[in-house]
PDB file of C-alpha atoms in Angstrom:
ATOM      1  CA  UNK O   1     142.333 -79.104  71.111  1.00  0.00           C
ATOM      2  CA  UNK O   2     139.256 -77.530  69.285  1.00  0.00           C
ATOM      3  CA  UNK O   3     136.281 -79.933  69.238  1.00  0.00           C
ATOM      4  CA  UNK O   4     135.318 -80.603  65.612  1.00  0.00           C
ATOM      5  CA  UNK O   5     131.101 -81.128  65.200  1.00  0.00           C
ATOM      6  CA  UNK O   6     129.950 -84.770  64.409  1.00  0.00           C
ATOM      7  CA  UNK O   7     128.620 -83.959  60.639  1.00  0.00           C
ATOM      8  CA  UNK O   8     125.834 -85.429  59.355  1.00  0.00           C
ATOM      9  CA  UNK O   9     124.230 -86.228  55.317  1.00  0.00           C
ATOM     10  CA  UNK O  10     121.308 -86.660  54.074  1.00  0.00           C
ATOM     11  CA  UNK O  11     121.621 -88.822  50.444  1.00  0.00           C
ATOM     12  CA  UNK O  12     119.379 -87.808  47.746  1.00  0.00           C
ATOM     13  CA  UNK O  13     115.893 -89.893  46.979  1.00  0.00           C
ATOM     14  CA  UNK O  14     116.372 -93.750  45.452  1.00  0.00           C
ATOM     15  CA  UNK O  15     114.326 -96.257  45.247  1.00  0.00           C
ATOM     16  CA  UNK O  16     113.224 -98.492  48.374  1.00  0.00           C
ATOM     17  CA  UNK O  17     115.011-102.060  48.473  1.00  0.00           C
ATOM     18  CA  UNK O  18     112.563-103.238  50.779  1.00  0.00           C
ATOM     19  CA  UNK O  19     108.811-102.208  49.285  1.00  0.00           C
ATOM     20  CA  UNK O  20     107.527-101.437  46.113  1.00  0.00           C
ATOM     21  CA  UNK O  21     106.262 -97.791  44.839  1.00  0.00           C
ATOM     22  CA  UNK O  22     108.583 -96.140  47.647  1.00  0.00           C
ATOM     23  CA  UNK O  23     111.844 -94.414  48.018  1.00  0.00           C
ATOM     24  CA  UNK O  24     113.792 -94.130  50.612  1.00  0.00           C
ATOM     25  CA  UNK O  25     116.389 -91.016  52.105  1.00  0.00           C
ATOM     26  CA  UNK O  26     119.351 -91.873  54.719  1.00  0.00           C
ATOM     27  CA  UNK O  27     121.228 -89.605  56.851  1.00  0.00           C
ATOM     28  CA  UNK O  28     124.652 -90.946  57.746  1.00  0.00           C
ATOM     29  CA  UNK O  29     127.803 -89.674  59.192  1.00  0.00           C
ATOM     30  CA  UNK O  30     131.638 -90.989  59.373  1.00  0.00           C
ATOM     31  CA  UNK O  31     133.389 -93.408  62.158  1.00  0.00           C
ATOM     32  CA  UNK O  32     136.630 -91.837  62.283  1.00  0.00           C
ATOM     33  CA  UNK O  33     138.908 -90.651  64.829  1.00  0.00           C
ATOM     34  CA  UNK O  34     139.383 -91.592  68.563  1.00  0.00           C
ATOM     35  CA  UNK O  35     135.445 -91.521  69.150  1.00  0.00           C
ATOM     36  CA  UNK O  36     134.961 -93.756  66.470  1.00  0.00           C
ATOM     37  CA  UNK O  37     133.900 -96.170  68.797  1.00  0.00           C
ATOM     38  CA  UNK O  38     131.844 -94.543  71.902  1.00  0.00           C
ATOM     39  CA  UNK O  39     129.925 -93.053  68.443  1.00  0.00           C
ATOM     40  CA  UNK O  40     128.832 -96.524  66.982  1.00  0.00           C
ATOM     41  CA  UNK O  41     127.644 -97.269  70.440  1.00  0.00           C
ATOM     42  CA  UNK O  42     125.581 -94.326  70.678  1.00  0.00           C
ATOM     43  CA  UNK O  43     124.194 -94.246  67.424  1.00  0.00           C
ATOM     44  CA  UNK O  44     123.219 -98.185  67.831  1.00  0.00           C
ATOM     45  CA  UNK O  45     121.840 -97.560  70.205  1.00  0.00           C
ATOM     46  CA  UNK O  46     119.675 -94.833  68.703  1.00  0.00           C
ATOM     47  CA  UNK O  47     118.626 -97.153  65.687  1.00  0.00           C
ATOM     48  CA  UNK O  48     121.902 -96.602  63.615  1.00  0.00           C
ATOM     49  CA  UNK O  49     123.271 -99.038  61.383  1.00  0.00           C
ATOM     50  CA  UNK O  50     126.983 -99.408  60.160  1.00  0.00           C
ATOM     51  CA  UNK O  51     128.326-100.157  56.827  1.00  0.00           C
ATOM     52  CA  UNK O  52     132.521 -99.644  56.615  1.00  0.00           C
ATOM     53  CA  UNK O  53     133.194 -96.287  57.706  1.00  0.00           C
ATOM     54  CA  UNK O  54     129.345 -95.121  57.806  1.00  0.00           C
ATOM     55  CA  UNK O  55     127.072 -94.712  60.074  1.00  0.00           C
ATOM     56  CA  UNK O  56     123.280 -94.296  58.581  1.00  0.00           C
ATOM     57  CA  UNK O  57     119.660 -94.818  59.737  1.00  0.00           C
ATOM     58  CA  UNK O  58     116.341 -94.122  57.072  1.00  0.00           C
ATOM     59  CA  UNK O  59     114.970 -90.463  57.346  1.00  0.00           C
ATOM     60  CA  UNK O  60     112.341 -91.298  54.309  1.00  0.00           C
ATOM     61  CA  UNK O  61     109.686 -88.709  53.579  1.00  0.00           C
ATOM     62  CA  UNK O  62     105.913 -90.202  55.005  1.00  0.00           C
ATOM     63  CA  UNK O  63     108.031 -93.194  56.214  1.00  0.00           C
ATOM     64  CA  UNK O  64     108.957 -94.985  58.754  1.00  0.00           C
ATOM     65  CA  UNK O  65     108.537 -98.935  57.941  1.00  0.00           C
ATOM     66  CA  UNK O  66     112.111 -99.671  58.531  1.00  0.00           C
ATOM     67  CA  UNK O  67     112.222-100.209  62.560  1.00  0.00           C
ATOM     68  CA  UNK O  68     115.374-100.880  64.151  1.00  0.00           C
ATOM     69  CA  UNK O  69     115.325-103.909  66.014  1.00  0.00           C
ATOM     70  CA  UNK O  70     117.545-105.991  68.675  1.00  0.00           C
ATOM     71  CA  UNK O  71     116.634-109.508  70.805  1.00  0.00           C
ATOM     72  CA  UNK O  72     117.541-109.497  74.425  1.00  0.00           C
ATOM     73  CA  UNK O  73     119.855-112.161  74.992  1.00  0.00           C
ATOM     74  CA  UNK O  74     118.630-112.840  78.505  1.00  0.00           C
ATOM     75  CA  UNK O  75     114.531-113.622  77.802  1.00  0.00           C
ATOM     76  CA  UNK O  76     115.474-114.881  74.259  1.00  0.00           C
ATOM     77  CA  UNK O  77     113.045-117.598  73.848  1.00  0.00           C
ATOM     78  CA  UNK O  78     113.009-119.949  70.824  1.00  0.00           C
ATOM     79  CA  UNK O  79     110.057-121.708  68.986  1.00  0.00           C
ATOM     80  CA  UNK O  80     110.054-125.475  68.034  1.00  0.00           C
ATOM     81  CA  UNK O  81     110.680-124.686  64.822  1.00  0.00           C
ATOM     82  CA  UNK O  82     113.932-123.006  66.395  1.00  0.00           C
ATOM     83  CA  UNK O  83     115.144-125.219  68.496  1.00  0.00           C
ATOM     84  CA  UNK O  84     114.735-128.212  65.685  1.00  0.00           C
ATOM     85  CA  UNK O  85     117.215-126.036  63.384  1.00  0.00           C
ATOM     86  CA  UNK O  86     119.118-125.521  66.057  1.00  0.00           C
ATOM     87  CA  UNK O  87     119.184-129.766  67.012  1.00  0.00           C
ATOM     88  CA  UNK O  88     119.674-130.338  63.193  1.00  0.00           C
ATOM     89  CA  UNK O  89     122.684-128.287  62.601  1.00  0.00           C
ATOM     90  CA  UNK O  90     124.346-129.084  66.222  1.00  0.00           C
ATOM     91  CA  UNK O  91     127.438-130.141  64.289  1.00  0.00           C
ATOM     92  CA  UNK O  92     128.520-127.666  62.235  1.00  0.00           C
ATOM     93  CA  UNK O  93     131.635-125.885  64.071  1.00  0.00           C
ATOM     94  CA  UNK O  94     131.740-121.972  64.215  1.00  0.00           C
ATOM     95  CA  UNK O  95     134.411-120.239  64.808  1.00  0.00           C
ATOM     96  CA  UNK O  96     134.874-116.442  65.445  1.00  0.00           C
ATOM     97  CA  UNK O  97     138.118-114.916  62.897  1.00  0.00           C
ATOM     98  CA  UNK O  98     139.396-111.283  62.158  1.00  0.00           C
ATOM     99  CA  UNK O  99     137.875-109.896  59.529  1.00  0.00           C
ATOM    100  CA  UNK O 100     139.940-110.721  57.176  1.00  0.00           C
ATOM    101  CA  UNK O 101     138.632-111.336  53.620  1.00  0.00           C
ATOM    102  CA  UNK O 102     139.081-114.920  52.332  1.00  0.00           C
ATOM    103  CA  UNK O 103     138.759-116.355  48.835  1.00  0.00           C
ATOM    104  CA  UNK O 104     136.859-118.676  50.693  1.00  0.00           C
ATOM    105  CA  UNK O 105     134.215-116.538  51.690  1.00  0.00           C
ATOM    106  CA  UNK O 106     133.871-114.699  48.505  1.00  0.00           C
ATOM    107  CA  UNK O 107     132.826-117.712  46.584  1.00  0.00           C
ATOM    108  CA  UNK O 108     130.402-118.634  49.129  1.00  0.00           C
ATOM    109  CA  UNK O 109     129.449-114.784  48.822  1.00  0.00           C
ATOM    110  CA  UNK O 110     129.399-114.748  44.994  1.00  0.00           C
ATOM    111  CA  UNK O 111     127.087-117.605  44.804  1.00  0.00           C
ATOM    112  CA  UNK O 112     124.664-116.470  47.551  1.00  0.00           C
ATOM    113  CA  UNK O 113     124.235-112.974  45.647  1.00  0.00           C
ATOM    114  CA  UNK O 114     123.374-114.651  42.479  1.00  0.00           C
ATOM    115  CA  UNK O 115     120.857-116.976  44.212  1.00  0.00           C
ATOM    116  CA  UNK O 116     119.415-114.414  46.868  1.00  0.00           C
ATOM    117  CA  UNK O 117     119.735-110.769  45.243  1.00  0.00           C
ATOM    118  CA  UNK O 118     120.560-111.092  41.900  1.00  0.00           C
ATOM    119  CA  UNK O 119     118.867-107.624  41.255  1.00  0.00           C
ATOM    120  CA  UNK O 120     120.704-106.041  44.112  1.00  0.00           C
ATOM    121  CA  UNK O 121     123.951-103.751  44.914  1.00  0.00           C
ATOM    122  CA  UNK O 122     126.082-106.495  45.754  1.00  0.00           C
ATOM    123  CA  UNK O 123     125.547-108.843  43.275  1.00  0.00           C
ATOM    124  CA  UNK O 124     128.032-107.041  40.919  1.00  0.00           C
ATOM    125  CA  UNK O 125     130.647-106.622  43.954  1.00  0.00           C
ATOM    126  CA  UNK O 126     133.945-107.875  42.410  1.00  0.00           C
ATOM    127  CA  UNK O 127     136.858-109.071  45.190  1.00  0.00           C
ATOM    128  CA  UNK O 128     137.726-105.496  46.567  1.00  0.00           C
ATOM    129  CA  UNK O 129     133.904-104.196  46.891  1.00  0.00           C
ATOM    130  CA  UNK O 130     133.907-107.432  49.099  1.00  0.00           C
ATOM    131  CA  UNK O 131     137.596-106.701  50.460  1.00  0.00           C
ATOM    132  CA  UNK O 132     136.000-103.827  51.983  1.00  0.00           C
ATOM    133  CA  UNK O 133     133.019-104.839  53.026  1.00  0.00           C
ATOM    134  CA  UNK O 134     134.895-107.115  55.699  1.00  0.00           C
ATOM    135  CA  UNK O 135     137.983-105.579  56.465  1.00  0.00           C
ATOM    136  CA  UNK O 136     137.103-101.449  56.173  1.00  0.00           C
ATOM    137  CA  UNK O 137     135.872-101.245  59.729  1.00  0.00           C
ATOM    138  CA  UNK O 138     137.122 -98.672  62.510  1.00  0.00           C
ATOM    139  CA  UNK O 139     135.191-100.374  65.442  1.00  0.00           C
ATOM    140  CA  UNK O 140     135.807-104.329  67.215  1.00  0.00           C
ATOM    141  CA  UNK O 141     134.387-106.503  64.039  1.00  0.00           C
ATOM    142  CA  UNK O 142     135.012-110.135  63.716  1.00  0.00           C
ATOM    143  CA  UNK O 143     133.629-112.826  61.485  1.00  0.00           C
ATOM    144  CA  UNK O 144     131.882-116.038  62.632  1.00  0.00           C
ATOM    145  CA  UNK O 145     132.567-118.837  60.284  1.00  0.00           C
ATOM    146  CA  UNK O 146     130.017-121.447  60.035  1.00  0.00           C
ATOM    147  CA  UNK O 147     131.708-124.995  58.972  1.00  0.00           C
ATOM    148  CA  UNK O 148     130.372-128.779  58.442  1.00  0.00           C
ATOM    149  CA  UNK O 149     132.560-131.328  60.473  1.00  0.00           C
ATOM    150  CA  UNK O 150     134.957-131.880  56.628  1.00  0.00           C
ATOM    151  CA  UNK O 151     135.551-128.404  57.129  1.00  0.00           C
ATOM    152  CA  UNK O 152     133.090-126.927  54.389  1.00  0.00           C
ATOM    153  CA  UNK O 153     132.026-123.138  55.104  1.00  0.00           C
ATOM    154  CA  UNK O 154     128.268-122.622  54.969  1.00  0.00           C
ATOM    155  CA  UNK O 155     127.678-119.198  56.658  1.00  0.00           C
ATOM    156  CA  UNK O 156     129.562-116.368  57.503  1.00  0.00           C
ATOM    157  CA  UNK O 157     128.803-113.752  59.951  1.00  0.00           C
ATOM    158  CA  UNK O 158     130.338-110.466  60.024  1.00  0.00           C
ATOM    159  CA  UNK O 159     129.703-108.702  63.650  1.00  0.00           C
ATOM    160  CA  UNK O 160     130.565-105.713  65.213  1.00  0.00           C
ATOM    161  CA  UNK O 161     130.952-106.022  69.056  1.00  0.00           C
ATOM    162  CA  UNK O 162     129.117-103.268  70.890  1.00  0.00           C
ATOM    163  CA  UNK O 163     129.374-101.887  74.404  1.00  0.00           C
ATOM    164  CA  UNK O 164     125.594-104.078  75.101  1.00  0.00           C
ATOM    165  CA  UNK O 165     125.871-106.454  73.029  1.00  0.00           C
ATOM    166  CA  UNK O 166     126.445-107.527  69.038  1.00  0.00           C
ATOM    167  CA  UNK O 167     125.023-106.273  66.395  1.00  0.00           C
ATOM    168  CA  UNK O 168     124.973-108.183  63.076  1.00  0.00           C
ATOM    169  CA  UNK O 169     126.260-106.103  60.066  1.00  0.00           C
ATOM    170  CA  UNK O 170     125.728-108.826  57.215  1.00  0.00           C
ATOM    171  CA  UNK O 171     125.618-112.295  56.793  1.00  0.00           C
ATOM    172  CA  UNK O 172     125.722-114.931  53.824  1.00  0.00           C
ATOM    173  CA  UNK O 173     125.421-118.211  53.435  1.00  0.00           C
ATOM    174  CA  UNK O 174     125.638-121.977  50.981  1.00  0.00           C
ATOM    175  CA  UNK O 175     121.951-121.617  49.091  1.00  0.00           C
ATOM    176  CA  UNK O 176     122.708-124.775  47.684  1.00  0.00           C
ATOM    177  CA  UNK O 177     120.895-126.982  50.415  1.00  0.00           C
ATOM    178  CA  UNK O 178     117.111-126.292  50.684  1.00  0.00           C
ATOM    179  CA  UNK O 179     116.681-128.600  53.412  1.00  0.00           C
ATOM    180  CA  UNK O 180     118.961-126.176  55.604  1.00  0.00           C
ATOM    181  CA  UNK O 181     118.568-123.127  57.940  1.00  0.00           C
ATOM    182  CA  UNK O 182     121.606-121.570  57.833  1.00  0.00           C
ATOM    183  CA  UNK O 183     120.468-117.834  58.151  1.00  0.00           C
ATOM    184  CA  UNK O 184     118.325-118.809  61.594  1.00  0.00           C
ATOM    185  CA  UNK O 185     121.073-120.917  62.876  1.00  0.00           C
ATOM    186  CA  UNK O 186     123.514-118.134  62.886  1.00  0.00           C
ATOM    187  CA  UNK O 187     121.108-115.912  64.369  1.00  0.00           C
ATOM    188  CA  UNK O 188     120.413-118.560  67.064  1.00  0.00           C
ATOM    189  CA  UNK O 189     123.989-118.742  67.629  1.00  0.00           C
ATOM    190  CA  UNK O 190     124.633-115.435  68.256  1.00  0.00           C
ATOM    191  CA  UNK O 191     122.091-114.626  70.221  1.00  0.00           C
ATOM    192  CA  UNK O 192     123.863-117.412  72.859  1.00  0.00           C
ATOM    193  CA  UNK O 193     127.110-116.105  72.147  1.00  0.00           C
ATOM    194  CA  UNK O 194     125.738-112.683  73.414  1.00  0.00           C
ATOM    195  CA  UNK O 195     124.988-114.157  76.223  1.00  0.00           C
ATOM    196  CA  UNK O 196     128.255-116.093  76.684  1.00  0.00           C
ATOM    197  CA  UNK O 197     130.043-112.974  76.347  1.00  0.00           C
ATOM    198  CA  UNK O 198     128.318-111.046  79.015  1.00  0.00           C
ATOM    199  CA  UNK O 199     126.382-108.292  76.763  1.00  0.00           C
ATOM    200  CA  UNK O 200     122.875-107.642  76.550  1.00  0.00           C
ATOM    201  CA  UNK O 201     121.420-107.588  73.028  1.00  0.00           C
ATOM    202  CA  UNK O 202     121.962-108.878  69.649  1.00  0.00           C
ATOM    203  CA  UNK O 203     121.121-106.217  67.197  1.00  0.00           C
ATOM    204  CA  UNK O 204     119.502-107.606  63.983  1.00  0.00           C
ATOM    205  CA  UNK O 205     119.076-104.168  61.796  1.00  0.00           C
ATOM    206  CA  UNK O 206     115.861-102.782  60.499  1.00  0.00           C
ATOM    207  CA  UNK O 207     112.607-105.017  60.238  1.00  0.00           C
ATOM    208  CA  UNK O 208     110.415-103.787  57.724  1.00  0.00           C
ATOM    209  CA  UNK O 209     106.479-104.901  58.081  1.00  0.00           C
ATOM    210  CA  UNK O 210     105.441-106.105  54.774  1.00  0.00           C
ATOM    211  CA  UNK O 211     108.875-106.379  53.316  1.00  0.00           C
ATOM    212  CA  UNK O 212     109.496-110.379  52.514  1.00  0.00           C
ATOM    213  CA  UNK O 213     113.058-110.145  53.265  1.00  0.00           C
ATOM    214  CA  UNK O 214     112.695-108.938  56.181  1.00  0.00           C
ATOM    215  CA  UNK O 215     109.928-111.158  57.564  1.00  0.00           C
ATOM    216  CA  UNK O 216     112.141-113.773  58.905  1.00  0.00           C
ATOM    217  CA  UNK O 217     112.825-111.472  61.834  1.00  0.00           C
ATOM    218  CA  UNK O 218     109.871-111.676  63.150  1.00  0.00           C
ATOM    219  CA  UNK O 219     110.301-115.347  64.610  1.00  0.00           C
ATOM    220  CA  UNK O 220     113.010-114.078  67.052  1.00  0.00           C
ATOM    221  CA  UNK O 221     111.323-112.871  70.108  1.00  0.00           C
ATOM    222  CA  UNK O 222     110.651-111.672  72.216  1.00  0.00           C
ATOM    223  CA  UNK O 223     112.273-108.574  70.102  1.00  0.00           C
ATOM    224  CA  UNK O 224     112.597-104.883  71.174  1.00  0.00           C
ATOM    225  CA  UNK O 225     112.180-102.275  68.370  1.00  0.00           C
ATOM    226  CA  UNK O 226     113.545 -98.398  68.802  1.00  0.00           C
ATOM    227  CA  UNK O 227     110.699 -96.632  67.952  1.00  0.00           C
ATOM    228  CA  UNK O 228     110.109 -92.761  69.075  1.00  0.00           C
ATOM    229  CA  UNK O 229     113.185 -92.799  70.561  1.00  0.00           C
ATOM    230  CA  UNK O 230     113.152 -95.521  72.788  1.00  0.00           C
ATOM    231  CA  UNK O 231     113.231 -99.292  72.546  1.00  0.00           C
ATOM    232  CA  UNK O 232     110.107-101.298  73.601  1.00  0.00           C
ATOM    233  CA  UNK O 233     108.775-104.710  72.896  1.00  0.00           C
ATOM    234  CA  UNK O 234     107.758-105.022  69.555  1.00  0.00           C
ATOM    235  CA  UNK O 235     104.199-106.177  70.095  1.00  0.00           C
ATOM    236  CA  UNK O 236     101.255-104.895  67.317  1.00  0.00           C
ATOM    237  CA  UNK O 237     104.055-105.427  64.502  1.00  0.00           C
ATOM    238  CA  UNK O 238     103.984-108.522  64.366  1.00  0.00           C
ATOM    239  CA  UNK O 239     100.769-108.475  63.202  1.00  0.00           C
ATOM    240  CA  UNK O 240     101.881-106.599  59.838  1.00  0.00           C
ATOM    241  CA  UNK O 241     100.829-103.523  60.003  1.00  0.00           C
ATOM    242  CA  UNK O 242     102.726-100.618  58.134  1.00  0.00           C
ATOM    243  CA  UNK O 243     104.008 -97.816  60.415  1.00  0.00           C
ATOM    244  CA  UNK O 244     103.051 -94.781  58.007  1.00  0.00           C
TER     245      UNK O 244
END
């Protein structure tokens, strides 16, 4: 059988979710086929990122603020501020699900959109856009459903299993209750159920210095970031500073 190349894109100029005054360029290629799978692990590995079918990582012109990052399960270690969250929430129940698109879910989705990102993409997703969002994957995803002891959903996690470790595609969450952590707690729960299952990392996407959103990421240490084509602690950025 004739090998066929891995293709890759580049997507045209638009402007920068994460900071002000900048745009921002991906290159991206298609999970498909029999390799679909030894390909996402590669290209985690390298800093890729998948969403459905696509495989992309930021090639931005005099840019490169947008660092892929991952916490090693083993040396994870958690602040105070952590481990409180983690003691105040110790009774919600999560369980891990196909990922298979609930009603359910897109309410909870629906309402953290309009709360979170009202300005954003997926604020105007109606029930297919979020359809295939869950269910359009080619490699091992499952969903980890947060729930209060009455059974009330409060977080949802939607995670692709990799060959060292998890990588967390997208998650969402009840915005009603300020006094909650939701967001951290699912991150501190995955990062142990990394380690339950044997793999190495938890993969937590891009963190952008300066970006708000992406602050929070910052608190989970100590982190690795791919950077020059390796991974390394991530050290001097957590002080801020913008790689140029």
């Amino acid at each position: 059988m004739q090998h066929r190349p891995q293709l890759f894109y580049t997507t045209a100029p638009a402007p920068c979710p994460y900071l002000p005054d900048r745009t921002e360029r991906k290159v991206l290629t298609e999970l498909a086929g029999p390799d679909a799978v030894a390909l996402h692990n590669r290209l985690s590995q390298a800093g890729f990122r998948r969403s459905h079918a696509i495989a992309y990582a930021p090639v931005c012109v005099g840019c490169r603020a947008c660092t892929p990052m991952r916490i090693p399960a083993a040396t994870f270690a958690p602040t105070r501020t952590q481990k409180k969250i983690r003691s105040r929430h110790a009774d919600l129940i999560a369980n891990m699900v196909p990922p298979v698109p609930t009603d359910e879910q897109f309410r909870l989705f629906e309402m953290y959109q309009a709360v979170r990102h009202p300005d954003g993409d997926m604020a105007h997703m109606c029930w297919r856009d979020y359809a295939e969002l869950i269910a359009n994957t080619p490699v091992e995803t499952f969903l980890a459903e947060f729930r209060r002891p009455d059974g009330t959903l409060v977080c949802v996690s939607l995670i692709d299993r990799l060959s060292d470790g998890l990588s967390a595609v997208y998650t969402f969450y009840d915005v009603n209750d300020l006094t909650a952590s939701w967001g951290t707690f699912s991150i501190l729960w995955l990062i142990e159920q990394t380690a339950r299952m044997g793999l190495e990392h938890l993969y937590l996407g891009y963190y952008v210095p300066g970006s708000p959103k992406m602050a929070y990421k910052a608190a989970f240490g100590p982190a690795e970031v791919f950077r020059d084509g390796h991974w390394s602690l991530l050290g001097g950025l957590l002080a801020g500073t913008l790689p140029a």
